[in-house]
mmCIF file of C-alpha atoms in Angstrom:
data_model
loop_
_atom_site.group_PDB
_atom_site.id
_atom_site.type_symbol
_atom_site.label_atom_id
_atom_site.label_comp_id
_atom_site.label_asym_id
_atom_site.label_seq_id
_atom_site.Cartn_x
_atom_site.Cartn_y
_atom_site.Cartn_z
ATOM 1 C CA MET A 181 25.751 33.737 42.571
ATOM 2 C CA PHE A 182 24.593 33.975 38.883
ATOM 3 C CA ASN A 183 24.013 37.629 38.687
ATOM 4 C CA GLN A 184 27.690 38.080 37.910
ATOM 5 C CA PRO A 185 29.645 36.710 34.698
ATOM 6 C CA THR A 186 30.094 33.014 35.555
ATOM 7 C CA ALA A 187 32.128 30.647 33.299
ATOM 8 C CA VAL A 188 31.214 27.036 32.971
ATOM 9 C CA ARG A 189 34.321 25.748 31.330
ATOM 10 C CA SER A 190 37.041 28.255 30.437
ATOM 11 C CA VAL A 191 40.206 27.332 28.277
ATOM 12 C CA LEU A 192 43.219 28.570 30.172
ATOM 13 C CA SER A 193 45.873 30.893 28.260
ATOM 14 C CA PRO A 194 49.139 29.061 27.876
ATOM 15 C CA ALA A 195 50.937 32.279 29.365
ATOM 16 C CA TYR A 196 49.153 31.958 32.435
ATOM 17 C CA LEU A 197 49.732 28.256 32.857
ATOM 18 C CA ARG A 198 53.481 28.737 32.393
ATOM 19 C CA TRP A 199 53.353 31.680 34.882
ATOM 20 C CA ALA A 200 51.219 29.584 37.356
ATOM 21 C CA LEU A 201 53.242 26.112 36.879
ATOM 22 C CA GLN A 202 56.849 26.537 35.963
ATOM 23 C CA GLY A 203 58.204 26.845 39.414
ATOM 24 C CA HIS A 204 56.500 23.697 40.446
ATOM 25 C CA TYR A 205 58.616 21.259 38.214
ATOM 26 C CA ASP A 206 62.349 20.575 37.681
ATOM 27 C CA ILE A 207 61.961 20.076 33.668
ATOM 28 C CA GLY A 208 64.195 23.040 32.521
ATOM 29 C CA THR A 209 63.225 26.388 31.314
ATOM 30 C CA TRP A 210 59.870 26.481 29.469
ATOM 31 C CA GLU A 211 60.320 27.472 26.016
ATOM 32 C CA GLU A 212 56.831 26.675 24.691
ATOM 33 C CA CYS A 213 53.297 26.034 25.958
ATOM 34 C CA THR A 214 50.810 25.238 23.153
ATOM 35 C CA PHE A 215 47.088 24.342 23.723
ATOM 36 C CA TRP A 216 47.031 21.079 21.959
ATOM 37 C CA LEU A 217 43.591 19.438 22.308
ATOM 38 C CA ARG A 218 40.283 19.969 23.917
ATOM 39 C CA GLY A 219 38.532 16.672 25.146
ATOM 40 C CA LEU A 220 36.829 15.766 28.425
ATOM 41 C CA ASN A 221 39.917 17.632 29.793
ATOM 42 C CA ASP A 222 42.272 20.105 28.068
ATOM 43 C CA THR A 223 45.862 19.193 26.827
ATOM 44 C CA TYR A 224 48.796 21.441 26.143
ATOM 45 C CA ARG A 225 52.218 20.512 24.967
ATOM 46 C CA VAL A 226 55.050 21.947 26.727
ATOM 47 C CA ARG A 227 58.707 22.206 25.554
ATOM 48 C CA THR A 228 61.423 23.057 27.799
ATOM 49 C CA SER A 229 65.083 23.178 27.630
ATOM 50 C CA GLU A 230 65.035 19.542 28.841
ATOM 51 C CA GLY A 231 62.441 17.951 26.213
ATOM 52 C CA THR A 232 58.756 17.856 25.276
ATOM 53 C CA PHE A 233 55.986 16.849 27.771
ATOM 54 C CA ILE A 234 52.265 16.708 28.003
ATOM 55 C CA LEU A 235 50.093 19.012 30.684
ATOM 56 C CA ARG A 236 46.726 18.077 31.355
ATOM 57 C CA ILE A 237 44.345 20.686 32.821
ATOM 58 C CA TYR A 238 41.371 18.524 34.370
ATOM 59 C CA ARG A 239 37.811 19.693 34.131
ATOM 60 C CA THR A 240 36.468 21.097 37.705
ATOM 61 C CA GLN A 241 34.310 18.011 38.169
ATOM 62 C CA VAL A 242 37.393 15.773 38.590
ATOM 63 C CA MET A 243 38.125 16.275 42.121
ATOM 64 C CA GLU A 244 41.953 16.307 43.713
ATOM 65 C CA THR A 245 41.311 12.782 45.216
ATOM 66 C CA ASP A 246 40.467 11.840 41.635
ATOM 67 C CA VAL A 247 43.508 12.736 40.373
ATOM 68 C CA HIS A 248 45.591 11.706 43.122
ATOM 69 C CA TYR A 249 43.934 8.038 42.851
ATOM 70 C CA GLU A 250 44.898 7.895 39.298
ATOM 71 C CA LEU A 251 48.706 8.802 40.091
ATOM 72 C CA ASN A 252 49.135 6.765 42.765
ATOM 73 C CA MET A 253 47.736 3.739 40.789
ATOM 74 C CA LEU A 254 50.120 4.848 38.085
ATOM 75 C CA THR A 255 53.304 4.978 40.376
ATOM 76 C CA VAL A 256 52.294 1.431 41.665
ATOM 77 C CA LEU A 257 51.577 0.126 38.279
ATOM 78 C CA GLN A 258 54.958 1.321 36.746
ATOM 79 C CA ASP A 259 56.753 -0.871 39.230
ATOM 80 C CA HIS A 260 54.784 -3.939 38.545
ATOM 81 C CA LEU A 261 55.353 -3.371 34.712
ATOM 82 C CA LYS A 262 59.144 -3.112 34.794
ATOM 83 C CA THR A 263 59.585 -6.711 33.504
ATOM 84 C CA SER A 264 56.649 -6.456 30.993
ATOM 85 C CA VAL A 265 57.495 -7.126 27.297
ATOM 86 C CA HIS A 266 54.792 -5.801 25.765
ATOM 87 C CA THR A 267 53.302 -3.174 27.825
ATOM 88 C CA GLY A 268 54.316 0.301 29.150
ATOM 89 C CA ILE A 269 52.221 3.319 30.554
ATOM 90 C CA GLY A 270 52.661 6.936 30.067
ATOM 91 C CA ASP A 271 53.848 8.057 33.786
ATOM 92 C CA TYR A 272 53.391 11.629 35.126
ATOM 93 C CA ILE A 273 56.211 14.034 36.299
ATOM 94 C CA GLN A 274 56.494 14.675 39.872
ATOM 95 C CA THR A 275 56.330 17.950 41.126
ATOM 96 C CA LYS A 276 59.022 19.730 43.721
ATOM 97 C CA ASP A 277 56.606 19.155 46.631
ATOM 98 C CA GLN A 278 55.835 15.541 45.727
ATOM 99 C CA SER A 279 52.150 16.341 45.393
ATOM 100 C CA GLY A 280 52.090 15.109 41.747
ATOM 101 C CA CYS A 281 49.266 17.525 41.005
ATOM 102 C CA ILE A 282 49.008 21.391 41.211
ATOM 103 C CA MET A 283 45.382 22.976 41.877
ATOM 104 C CA ILE A 284 45.263 26.236 39.985
ATOM 105 C CA ASP A 285 42.684 28.900 39.694
ATOM 106 C CA ALA A 286 40.335 29.091 36.602
ATOM 107 C CA ALA A 287 37.297 31.334 36.055
ATOM 108 C CA GLU A 288 35.026 28.489 36.893
ATOM 109 C CA GLY A 289 36.957 27.190 40.030
ATOM 110 C CA LYS A 290 39.777 25.084 40.880
ATOM 111 C CA ARG A 291 41.383 22.765 38.367
ATOM 112 C CA ALA A 292 44.066 20.201 38.829
ATOM 113 C CA ALA A 293 47.085 20.253 36.662
ATOM 114 C CA VAL A 294 49.453 17.475 35.929
ATOM 115 C CA MET A 295 52.614 17.025 33.627
ATOM 116 C CA PHE A 296 53.234 13.768 31.951
ATOM 117 C CA HIS A 297 55.959 12.521 29.996
ATOM 118 C CA TYR A 298 55.809 12.856 26.219
ATOM 119 C CA ILE A 299 55.416 9.299 24.579
ATOM 120 C CA GLU A 300 56.928 8.770 21.326
ATOM 121 C CA GLY A 301 55.205 6.001 19.161
ATOM 122 C CA VAL A 302 52.605 5.317 16.517
ATOM 123 C CA GLU A 303 48.862 5.706 16.790
ATOM 124 C CA LYS A 304 47.468 2.219 15.883
ATOM 125 C CA ASN A 305 44.101 1.555 14.507
ATOM 126 C CA LEU A 306 44.412 -2.196 15.092
ATOM 127 C CA GLU A 307 43.381 -3.117 11.588
ATOM 128 C CA ASP A 308 45.753 -6.040 11.147
ATOM 129 C CA GLU A 309 46.070 -9.325 12.969
ATOM 130 C CA ALA A 310 49.519 -8.940 14.033
ATOM 131 C CA SER A 311 48.848 -5.619 15.963
ATOM 132 C CA CYS A 312 45.726 -7.045 17.235
ATOM 133 C CA TYR A 313 47.636 -9.795 18.808
ATOM 134 C CA ALA A 314 50.189 -7.735 20.228
ATOM 135 C CA PHE A 315 47.663 -5.351 21.637
ATOM 136 C CA GLY A 316 45.794 -8.552 23.289
ATOM 137 C CA GLN A 317 49.035 -9.267 24.907
ATOM 138 C CA SER A 318 49.602 -5.765 26.092
ATOM 139 C CA ALA A 319 46.303 -5.597 27.649
ATOM 140 C CA ALA A 320 46.633 -8.763 29.314
ATOM 141 C CA GLU A 321 49.933 -7.692 30.788
ATOM 142 C CA LEU A 322 48.002 -4.325 31.730
ATOM 143 C CA HIS A 323 45.475 -6.508 33.864
ATOM 144 C CA ARG A 324 47.932 -9.012 35.207
ATOM 145 C CA ALA A 325 49.988 -6.084 36.526
ATOM 146 C CA MET A 326 46.806 -4.368 37.863
ATOM 147 C CA ASP A 327 45.870 -7.593 39.876
ATOM 148 C CA GLN A 328 48.733 -6.838 41.996
ATOM 149 C CA ILE A 329 47.755 -3.350 42.764
ATOM 150 C CA LYS A 330 45.973 -3.001 46.349
ATOM 151 C CA LEU A 331 44.479 0.555 46.501
ATOM 152 C CA GLY A 332 41.872 1.250 48.970
ATOM 153 C CA SER A 333 43.142 3.154 51.984
ATOM 154 C CA GLY A 334 43.450 6.765 52.896
ATOM 155 C CA ARG A 335 42.413 9.124 50.442
ATOM 156 C CA ASP A 336 41.860 6.351 47.682
ATOM 157 C CA HIS A 337 38.774 4.855 49.624
ATOM 158 C CA SER A 338 36.165 6.611 48.058
ATOM 159 C CA ARG A 339 37.000 5.781 44.392
ATOM 160 C CA PHE A 340 33.887 4.765 42.209
ATOM 161 C CA GLU A 341 33.798 1.227 40.625
ATOM 162 C CA LEU A 342 32.751 0.431 36.876
ATOM 163 C CA ASP A 343 29.557 -1.042 37.990
ATOM 164 C CA THR A 344 25.969 -0.833 37.259
ATOM 165 C CA LYS A 345 25.433 2.106 39.083
ATOM 166 C CA PHE A 346 28.402 3.837 37.013
ATOM 167 C CA LEU A 347 27.474 2.115 33.800
ATOM 168 C CA ILE A 348 23.603 2.298 33.933
ATOM 169 C CA ASP A 349 22.082 3.914 36.989
ATOM 170 C CA GLU A 350 23.541 7.262 36.956
ATOM 171 C CA PRO A 351 23.752 7.690 32.926
ATOM 172 C CA LEU A 352 20.011 6.772 33.041
ATOM 173 C CA GLU A 353 19.420 9.663 35.646
ATOM 174 C CA ARG A 354 21.458 12.165 33.462
ATOM 175 C CA ILE A 355 19.571 11.084 30.248
ATOM 176 C CA ILE A 356 15.885 11.346 31.951
ATOM 177 C CA ARG A 357 16.801 14.585 33.454
ATOM 178 C CA TYR A 358 17.830 15.797 29.969
ATOM 179 C CA ILE A 359 14.967 14.615 28.090
ATOM 180 C CA GLY A 360 12.168 14.963 30.613
ATOM 181 C CA GLU A 361 10.409 12.225 32.529
ATOM 182 C CA SER A 362 7.249 12.930 30.287
ATOM 183 C CA HIS A 363 9.149 12.387 27.043
ATOM 184 C CA GLU A 364 7.587 9.473 24.944
ATOM 185 C CA GLU A 365 10.930 7.494 25.019
ATOM 186 C CA ALA A 366 11.367 7.915 28.657
ATOM 187 C CA VAL A 367 9.492 4.697 29.505
ATOM 188 C CA PHE A 368 11.545 2.729 26.918
ATOM 189 C CA LEU A 369 14.958 4.181 28.329
ATOM 190 C CA ARG A 370 13.860 3.115 31.812
ATOM 191 C CA ALA A 371 12.889 -0.451 30.928
ATOM 192 C CA PHE A 372 15.905 -0.851 28.539
ATOM 193 C CA ALA A 373 18.215 0.146 31.506
ATOM 194 C CA SER A 374 16.457 -1.950 33.848
ATOM 195 C CA THR A 375 16.821 -5.234 31.676
ATOM 196 C CA LEU A 376 20.226 -4.448 30.886
ATOM 197 C CA LYS A 377 21.435 -4.009 34.393
ATOM 198 C CA ASP A 378 19.482 -7.518 35.070
ATOM 199 C CA GLN A 379 20.960 -9.285 32.562
ATOM 200 C CA ILE A 380 24.674 -7.702 33.614
ATOM 201 C CA GLN A 381 23.937 -8.830 37.070
ATOM 202 C CA THR A 382 23.085 -12.325 35.928
ATOM 203 C CA ALA A 383 26.231 -12.713 33.887
ATOM 204 C CA SER A 384 28.249 -11.367 36.664
ATOM 205 C CA GLY A 385 26.696 -14.323 39.076
ATOM 206 C CA SER A 386 28.403 -16.563 36.715
ATOM 207 C CA GLY A 387 31.845 -15.342 38.070
ATOM 208 C CA LEU A 388 33.118 -12.956 35.641
ATOM 209 C CA ASP A 389 36.835 -11.368 35.946
ATOM 210 C CA TYR A 390 36.396 -8.341 37.993
ATOM 211 C CA GLY A 391 39.654 -6.220 39.216
ATOM 212 C CA LEU A 392 41.191 -2.965 38.509
ATOM 213 C CA CYS A 393 40.335 -1.734 34.908
ATOM 214 C CA HIS A 394 41.710 0.986 32.652
ATOM 215 C CA GLY A 395 38.239 2.152 32.085
ATOM 216 C CA ASP A 396 38.651 3.737 28.750
ATOM 217 C CA MET A 397 40.860 0.827 26.732
ATOM 218 C CA HIS A 398 39.359 1.576 23.206
ATOM 219 C CA GLY A 399 42.987 1.553 21.649
ATOM 220 C CA ASN A 400 42.536 4.450 19.435
ATOM 221 C CA ASN A 401 43.830 7.879 21.443
ATOM 222 C CA ASN A 402 44.935 6.122 24.831
ATOM 223 C CA VAL A 403 47.774 3.952 23.438
ATOM 224 C CA PHE A 404 50.796 4.293 21.238
ATOM 225 C CA GLN A 405 52.612 1.348 19.510
ATOM 226 C CA GLN A 406 56.395 1.025 19.836
ATOM 227 C CA GLN A 407 57.291 -1.859 17.465
ATOM 228 C CA LYS A 408 55.436 -4.639 19.410
ATOM 229 C CA ARG A 409 55.079 -2.714 22.561
ATOM 230 C CA PHE A 410 52.196 -0.602 23.409
ATOM 231 C CA ILE A 411 52.173 2.416 25.832
ATOM 232 C CA HIS A 412 48.926 2.981 27.386
ATOM 233 C CA TYR A 413 48.005 6.510 28.861
ATOM 234 C CA ASP A 414 44.759 8.591 29.939
ATOM 235 C CA PHE A 415 43.862 6.564 32.924
ATOM 236 C CA GLU A 416 41.291 8.931 34.097
ATOM 237 C CA TRP A 417 38.754 6.293 34.466
ATOM 238 C CA VAL A 418 40.837 3.583 36.120
ATOM 239 C CA ALA A 419 38.641 1.864 38.734
ATOM 240 C CA PRO A 420 37.569 -1.612 39.678
ATOM 241 C CA GLY A 421 35.239 -3.258 37.027
ATOM 242 C CA TRP A 422 34.650 -6.161 34.933
ATOM 243 C CA ARG A 423 37.497 -6.885 32.526
ATOM 244 C CA ALA A 424 34.974 -7.705 29.903
ATOM 245 C CA TYR A 425 34.035 -4.144 29.920
ATOM 246 C CA ASP A 426 37.580 -3.106 29.455
ATOM 247 C CA LEU A 427 37.962 -5.297 26.178
ATOM 248 C CA ALA A 428 34.446 -4.237 25.185
ATOM 249 C CA GLN A 429 35.829 -0.973 24.592
ATOM 250 C CA VAL A 430 38.421 -2.484 22.176
ATOM 251 C CA LYS A 431 36.087 -4.521 20.265
ATOM 252 C CA ILE A 432 33.975 -1.573 19.366
ATOM 253 C CA ARG A 433 37.013 0.995 18.862
ATOM 254 C CA LYS A 434 36.359 3.997 16.799
ATOM 255 C CA ARG A 435 38.047 4.183 13.327
ATOM 256 C CA GLN A 436 37.826 0.357 13.087
ATOM 257 C CA SER A 437 37.121 -0.434 9.405
ATOM 258 C CA GLY A 438 36.186 -3.855 7.384
ATOM 259 C CA ASP A 439 33.187 -6.002 7.201
ATOM 260 C CA ALA A 440 31.792 -7.996 10.007
ATOM 261 C CA GLU A 441 33.991 -11.184 9.056
ATOM 262 C CA GLN A 442 37.315 -9.052 8.801
ATOM 263 C CA LYS A 443 36.548 -7.443 12.334
ATOM 264 C CA GLN A 444 35.664 -11.048 13.873
ATOM 265 C CA GLN A 445 39.019 -12.140 12.747
ATOM 266 C CA LEU A 446 40.702 -9.258 14.274
ATOM 267 C CA TRP A 447 38.926 -10.015 17.642
ATOM 268 C CA GLU A 448 39.761 -13.408 17.617
ATOM 269 C CA ALA A 449 43.481 -12.295 16.960
ATOM 270 C CA LEU A 450 43.442 -10.121 19.821
ATOM 271 C CA MET A 451 41.801 -12.642 22.205
ATOM 272 C CA LYS A 452 44.527 -14.971 21.032
ATOM 273 C CA GLY A 453 46.956 -12.619 21.985
ATOM 274 C CA TYR A 454 45.186 -11.743 25.377
ATOM 275 C CA ARG A 455 45.185 -15.656 26.513
ATOM 276 C CA SER A 456 48.770 -16.180 25.481
ATOM 277 C CA VAL A 457 49.601 -13.996 28.574
ATOM 278 C CA ARG A 458 46.335 -14.244 30.686
ATOM 279 C CA SER A 459 43.217 -16.206 31.371
ATOM 280 C CA PHE A 460 39.887 -15.040 29.892
ATOM 281 C CA THR A 461 37.138 -17.467 29.945
ATOM 282 C CA ASP A 462 34.552 -18.310 27.424
ATOM 283 C CA THR A 463 32.197 -16.663 29.864
ATOM 284 C CA ASP A 464 33.897 -13.554 29.931
ATOM 285 C CA GLU A 465 34.207 -13.263 26.245
ATOM 286 C CA GLN A 466 30.324 -13.933 26.004
ATOM 287 C CA ALA A 467 29.873 -11.113 28.351
ATOM 288 C CA VAL A 468 31.853 -8.548 26.062
ATOM 289 C CA ASP A 469 28.875 -8.074 23.753
ATOM 290 C CA LEU A 470 26.648 -7.329 26.830
ATOM 291 C CA PHE A 471 29.218 -4.663 27.939
ATOM 292 C CA ILE A 472 29.356 -3.272 24.398
ATOM 293 C CA ILE A 473 25.694 -2.168 24.902
ATOM 294 C CA ALA A 474 26.506 -0.846 28.352
ATOM 295 C CA ARG A 475 29.344 1.178 27.289
ATOM 296 C CA ARG A 476 27.167 2.706 24.390
ATOM 297 C CA PHE A 477 24.525 3.460 27.061
ATOM 298 C CA TRP A 478 27.322 5.139 29.409
ATOM 299 C CA VAL A 479 28.265 7.129 26.420
ATOM 300 C CA MET A 480 25.023 8.335 25.842
ATOM 301 C CA GLY A 481 25.090 9.577 29.314
ATOM 302 C CA LEU A 482 28.163 11.074 28.932
ATOM 303 C CA ASP A 483 26.890 13.200 26.133
ATOM 304 C CA VAL A 484 24.218 14.591 28.294
ATOM 305 C CA ALA A 485 26.801 15.532 30.836
ATOM 306 C CA PHE A 486 29.044 17.476 28.495
ATOM 307 C CA ILE A 487 25.979 19.351 26.574
ATOM 308 C CA GLU A 488 26.044 22.487 29.084
ATOM 309 C CA SER A 489 29.671 22.881 29.525
ATOM 310 C CA ASP A 490 31.192 21.917 26.379
ATOM 311 C CA MET A 491 29.110 20.661 23.430
ATOM 312 C CA GLY A 492 25.840 22.794 23.486
ATOM 313 C CA ALA A 493 22.319 21.347 22.853
ATOM 314 C CA LEU A 494 22.079 22.015 19.215
ATOM 315 C CA ASP A 495 23.267 18.616 17.934
ATOM 316 C CA TYR A 496 21.740 16.691 20.955
ATOM 317 C CA GLY A 497 18.044 16.950 19.966
ATOM 318 C CA ALA A 498 15.703 14.807 18.563
ATOM 319 C CA ASP A 499 18.081 12.958 15.987
ATOM 320 C CA TRP A 500 20.741 12.262 18.488
ATOM 321 C CA LEU A 501 17.770 10.772 21.012
ATOM 322 C CA SER A 502 16.236 8.716 18.087
ATOM 323 C CA ASP A 503 19.630 7.260 16.768
ATOM 324 C CA PHE A 504 20.446 5.979 20.243
ATOM 325 C CA VAL A 505 17.052 4.463 20.884
ATOM 326 C CA GLU A 506 16.961 2.889 17.636
ATOM 327 C CA GLU A 507 20.200 1.459 18.447
ATOM 328 C CA PHE A 508 19.325 0.393 21.528
ATOM 329 C CA ARG A 509 15.995 -1.407 20.240
ATOM 330 C CA GLU A 510 17.943 -3.286 17.667
ATOM 331 C CA THR A 511 19.879 -4.898 20.408
ATOM 332 C CA GLY A 512 16.568 -6.879 21.145
ATOM 333 C CA ILE A 513 17.056 -6.634 25.105
ATOM 334 C CA VAL A 514 13.491 -4.836 25.263
ATOM 335 C CA LYS A 515 11.068 -7.167 23.385
#
């Protein structure tokens, strides 16, 4: 019903979270709960008598089954990475009832809450060849460990895949619904999406590496470096997909500086590091640039998904649309 005050996305009070959650964990006496970061989900820093932790409050669109998939994967992945030299993951804190996540009440509905270990380390922008090489080793170790994970039974069976439906079809539907079917750019966006999808399917037919992926491996705000070891976290988008898509996100990472030649040198260092641990064929590498384009189209669709609940429409009008359309035209995919 919409004749009553209705929240789309609330920011939960730290005092409420402390009241609602402290009894579910054996992590000592809560001393502080601070709203830390607003992103796709909300992050809080929790300090207790036993240390510091990170609390994630997922948005309502993330179902409990999605959270359990992520946590189950982390549990298994942690075991497969025990002997890894270059890679670790940010693991979660188990609840007293062993459920992993707690569904709490919010003004807009139920939201999942998960407590994670606090990760010490340095956020690296991957702007030197040594760190890029080390990150490549870490990414390969992560993929190698993921190759050993078999998730697909019970409540995990309905997990989405990072396929063309996820990367292109669903974003296109959101974008067209937002700008309107009659918009002058709708025809181009449909043609662009269709051609991009065909090119991905053609590339996939050549035998691209496909398996469990991190799903958001851009290497900026989802990994910390501890000497030559990288600790990966934020596995919300983990799902089966093309490994070229995972690495495409690293190649176009945010906050990357330098000219084209420097960026290429850093990418080559990353590839050398990756291939020192795990195979990545020339065909897979050639597909990376194609998946960079797919990632940008997905990001456009993600923008649309959060306009109503988070960002507002002011900055997502004609200029936002024309910038994306110009970027897509420059790819030459649609002649």
